Coordinates of C-alpha atoms in Angstrom, one line a residue:
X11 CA -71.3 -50.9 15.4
X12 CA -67.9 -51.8 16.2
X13 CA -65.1 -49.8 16.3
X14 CA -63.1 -50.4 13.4
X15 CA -66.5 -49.7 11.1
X16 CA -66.8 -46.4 13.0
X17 CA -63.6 -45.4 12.7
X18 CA -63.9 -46.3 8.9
X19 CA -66.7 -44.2 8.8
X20 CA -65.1 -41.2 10.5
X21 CA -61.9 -41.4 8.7
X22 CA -64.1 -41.1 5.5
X23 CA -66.1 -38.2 6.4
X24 CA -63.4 -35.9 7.2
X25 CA -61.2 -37.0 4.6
X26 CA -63.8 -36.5 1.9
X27 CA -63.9 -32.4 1.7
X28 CA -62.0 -31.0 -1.0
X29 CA -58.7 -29.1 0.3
X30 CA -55.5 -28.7 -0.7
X31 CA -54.1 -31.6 -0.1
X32 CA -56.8 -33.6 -2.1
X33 CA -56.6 -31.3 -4.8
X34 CA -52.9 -32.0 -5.3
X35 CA -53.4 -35.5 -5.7
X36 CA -56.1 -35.4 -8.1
X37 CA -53.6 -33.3 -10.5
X38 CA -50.7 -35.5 -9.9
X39 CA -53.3 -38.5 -10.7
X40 CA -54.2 -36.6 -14.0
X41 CA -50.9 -35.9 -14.5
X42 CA -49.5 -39.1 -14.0
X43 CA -46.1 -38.5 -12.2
X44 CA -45.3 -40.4 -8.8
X45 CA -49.0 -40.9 -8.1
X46 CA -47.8 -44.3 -6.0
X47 CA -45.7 -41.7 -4.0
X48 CA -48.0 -38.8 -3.6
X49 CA -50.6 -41.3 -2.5
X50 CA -48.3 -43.0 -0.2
X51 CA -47.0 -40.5 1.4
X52 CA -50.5 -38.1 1.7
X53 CA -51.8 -41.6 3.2
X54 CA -48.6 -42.7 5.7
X55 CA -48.6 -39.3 7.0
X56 CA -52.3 -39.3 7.6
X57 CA -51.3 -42.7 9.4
X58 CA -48.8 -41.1 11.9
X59 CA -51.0 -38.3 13.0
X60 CA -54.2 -40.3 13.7
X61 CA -51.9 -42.8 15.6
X62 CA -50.7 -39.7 17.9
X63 CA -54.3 -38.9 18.1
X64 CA -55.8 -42.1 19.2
X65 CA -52.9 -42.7 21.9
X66 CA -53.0 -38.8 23.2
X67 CA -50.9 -36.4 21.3
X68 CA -54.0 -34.6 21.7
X69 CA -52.7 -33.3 24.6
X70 CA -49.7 -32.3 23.9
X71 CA -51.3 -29.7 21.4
X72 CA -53.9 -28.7 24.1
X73 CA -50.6 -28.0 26.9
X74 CA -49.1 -26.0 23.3
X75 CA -51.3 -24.2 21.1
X76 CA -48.6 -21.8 20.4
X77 CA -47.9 -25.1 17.6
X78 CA -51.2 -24.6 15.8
X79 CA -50.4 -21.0 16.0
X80 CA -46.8 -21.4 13.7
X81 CA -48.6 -24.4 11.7
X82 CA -51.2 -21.7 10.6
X83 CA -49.3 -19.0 9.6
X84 CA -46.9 -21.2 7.7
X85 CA -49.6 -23.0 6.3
X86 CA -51.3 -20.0 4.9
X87 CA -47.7 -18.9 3.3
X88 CA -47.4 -22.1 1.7
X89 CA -50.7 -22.5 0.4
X90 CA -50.9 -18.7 -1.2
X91 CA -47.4 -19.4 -2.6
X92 CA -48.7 -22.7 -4.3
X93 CA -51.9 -21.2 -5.4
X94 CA -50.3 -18.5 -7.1
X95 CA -48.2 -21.0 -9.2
X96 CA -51.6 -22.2 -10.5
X97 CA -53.1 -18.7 -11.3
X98 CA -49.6 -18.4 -13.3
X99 CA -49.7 -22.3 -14.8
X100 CA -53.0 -21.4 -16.2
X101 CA -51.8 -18.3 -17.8
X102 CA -49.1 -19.8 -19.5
X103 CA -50.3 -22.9 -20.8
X104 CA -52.0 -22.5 -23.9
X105 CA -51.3 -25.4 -26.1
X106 CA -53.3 -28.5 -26.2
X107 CA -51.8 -30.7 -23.1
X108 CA -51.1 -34.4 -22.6
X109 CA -50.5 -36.0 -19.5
X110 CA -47.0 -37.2 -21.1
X111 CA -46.2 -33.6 -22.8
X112 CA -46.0 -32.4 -18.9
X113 CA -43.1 -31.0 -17.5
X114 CA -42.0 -33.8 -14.7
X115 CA -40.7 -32.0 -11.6
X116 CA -38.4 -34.3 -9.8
X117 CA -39.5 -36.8 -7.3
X118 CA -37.7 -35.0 -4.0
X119 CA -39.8 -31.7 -5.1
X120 CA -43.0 -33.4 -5.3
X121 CA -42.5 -35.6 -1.8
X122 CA -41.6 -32.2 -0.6
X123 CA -44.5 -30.8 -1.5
X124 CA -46.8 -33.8 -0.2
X125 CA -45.1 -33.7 3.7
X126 CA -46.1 -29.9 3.3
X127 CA -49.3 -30.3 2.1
X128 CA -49.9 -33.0 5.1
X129 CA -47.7 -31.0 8.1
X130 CA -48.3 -27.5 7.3
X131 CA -52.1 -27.9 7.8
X132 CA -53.1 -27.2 10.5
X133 CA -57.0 -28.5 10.0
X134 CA -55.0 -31.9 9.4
X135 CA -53.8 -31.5 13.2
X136 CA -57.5 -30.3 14.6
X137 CA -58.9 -33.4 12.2
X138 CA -56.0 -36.5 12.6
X139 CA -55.3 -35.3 16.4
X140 CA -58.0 -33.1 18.7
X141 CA -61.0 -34.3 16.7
X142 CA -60.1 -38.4 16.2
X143 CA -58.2 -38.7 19.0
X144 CA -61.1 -36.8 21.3
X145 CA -63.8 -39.4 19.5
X146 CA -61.4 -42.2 20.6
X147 CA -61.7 -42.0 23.8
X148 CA -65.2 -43.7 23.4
X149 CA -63.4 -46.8 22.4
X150 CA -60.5 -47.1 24.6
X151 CA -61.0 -51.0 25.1
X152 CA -61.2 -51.4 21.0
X153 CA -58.8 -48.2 20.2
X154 CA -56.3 -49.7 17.8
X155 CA -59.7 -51.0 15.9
X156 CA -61.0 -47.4 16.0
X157 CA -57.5 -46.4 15.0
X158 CA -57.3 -49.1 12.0
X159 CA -60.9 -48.1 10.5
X160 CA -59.8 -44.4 10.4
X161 CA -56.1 -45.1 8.8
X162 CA -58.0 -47.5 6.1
X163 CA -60.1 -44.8 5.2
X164 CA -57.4 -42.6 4.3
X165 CA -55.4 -45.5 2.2
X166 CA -58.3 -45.8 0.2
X167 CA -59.4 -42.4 -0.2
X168 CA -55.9 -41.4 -1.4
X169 CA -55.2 -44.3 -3.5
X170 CA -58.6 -44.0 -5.2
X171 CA -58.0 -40.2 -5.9
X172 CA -54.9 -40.8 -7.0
X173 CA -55.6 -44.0 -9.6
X174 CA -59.1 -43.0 -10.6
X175 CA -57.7 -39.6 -12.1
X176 CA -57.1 -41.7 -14.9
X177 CA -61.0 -41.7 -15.4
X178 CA -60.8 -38.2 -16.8
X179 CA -57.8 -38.0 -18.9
X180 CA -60.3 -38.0 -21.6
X181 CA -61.3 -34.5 -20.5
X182 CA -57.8 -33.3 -19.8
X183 CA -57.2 -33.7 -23.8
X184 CA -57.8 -30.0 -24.2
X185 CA -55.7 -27.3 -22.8
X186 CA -59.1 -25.4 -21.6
X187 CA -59.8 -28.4 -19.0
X188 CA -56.2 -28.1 -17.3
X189 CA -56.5 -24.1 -17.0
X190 CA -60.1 -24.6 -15.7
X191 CA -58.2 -27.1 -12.8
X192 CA -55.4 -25.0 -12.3
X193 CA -57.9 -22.0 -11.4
X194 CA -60.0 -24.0 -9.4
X195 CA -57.0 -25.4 -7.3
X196 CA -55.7 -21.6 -7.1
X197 CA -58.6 -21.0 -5.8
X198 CA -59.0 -23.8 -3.0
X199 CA -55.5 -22.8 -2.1
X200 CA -56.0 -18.9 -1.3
X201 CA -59.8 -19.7 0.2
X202 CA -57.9 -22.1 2.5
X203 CA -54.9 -19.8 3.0
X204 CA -57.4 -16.9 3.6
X205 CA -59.5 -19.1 6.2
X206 CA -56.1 -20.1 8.4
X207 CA -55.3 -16.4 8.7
X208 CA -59.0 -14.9 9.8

């Protein structure tokens, strides 16, 4: 199998388990504010830590841990803080919602939220750095192939996430189906937060 497939492969099963990050895409999807953005950014920043990985930041975090350390309890704050906006979201919300009928927050807040989402987790460090970068080592003589199969993965995870929200607008007619999502992202966010902090 050659590098770039494996990396492929790789990139797509870590990027594939639901978490916070994910989950914030799929609403922007359904919502349908800066999804090119979101998915940009999620993906270029995905880019930039698996390139440290693959050519030894890796190391760098094993000679500091005390990083992971600050990332994590940051990390948890952020995520309780945005799940409770959920919990509140679905509370509130009551009327029959539209993608269109959607407040729109402005495009600074959400890229600020993305680079959070993406540098304030620290499984996305442990996952993009120490785990990819420790599997490249395998491939040092193909390493930028390893490295490009891994980054693609993530382009076309994001992207697809993002786009093929669309899919279910049908089911995001009815006010029911948007406080059913906004619980079930509250609750990715404090199970997450909750896990950092243990």
């Amino acid at each position: 199998m050659s590098a770039f497939v494996y990396g492929l492969g790789i990139g797509f099963s870590l990027i594939l388990a639901i978490g916070a990050q994910n989950a914030f895409v799929l609403k922007q999807g359904l919502k349908q504010q800066y999804v090119f953005w979101v998915c940009f950014i999620c993906a270029l920043s995905d880019s930039i830590l698996i390139y440290f990985g693959v050519t030894g930041f890796s190391k760098v975090i094993a000679n500091f841990p005390f990083l992971l350390t600050v990332s994590k309890y940051f990390g948890a704050a952020f995520l309780f803080f945005y799940g409770l906006r959920n919990f509140y979201s679905a509370i509130k919300n009551s009327s029959s919602l539209n993608p269109s009928d959607i407040e729109k927050d402005s495009l600074l807040k959400i890229i600020g939220i993305c680079l959070a989402f993406t540098w304030l987790n620290p499984h996305v460090y442990l996952d993009a750095i120490i785990l990819i970068g420790s599997i490249s080592v395998q491939f040092s003589d193909q390493l930028y192939q390893f490295a490009a199969g891994t980054i693609l993965a993530s382009w076309i995870f994001f992207f697809s996430v993002g786009y093929g929200a669309k899919m279910l607008l049908p089911l995001f007619k009815r006010a029911t189906s948007w406080k059913i999502l906004d619980v079930l992202i509250g609750i990715t966010m404090w199970t997450i937060a909750t896990m950092l902090i243990i």
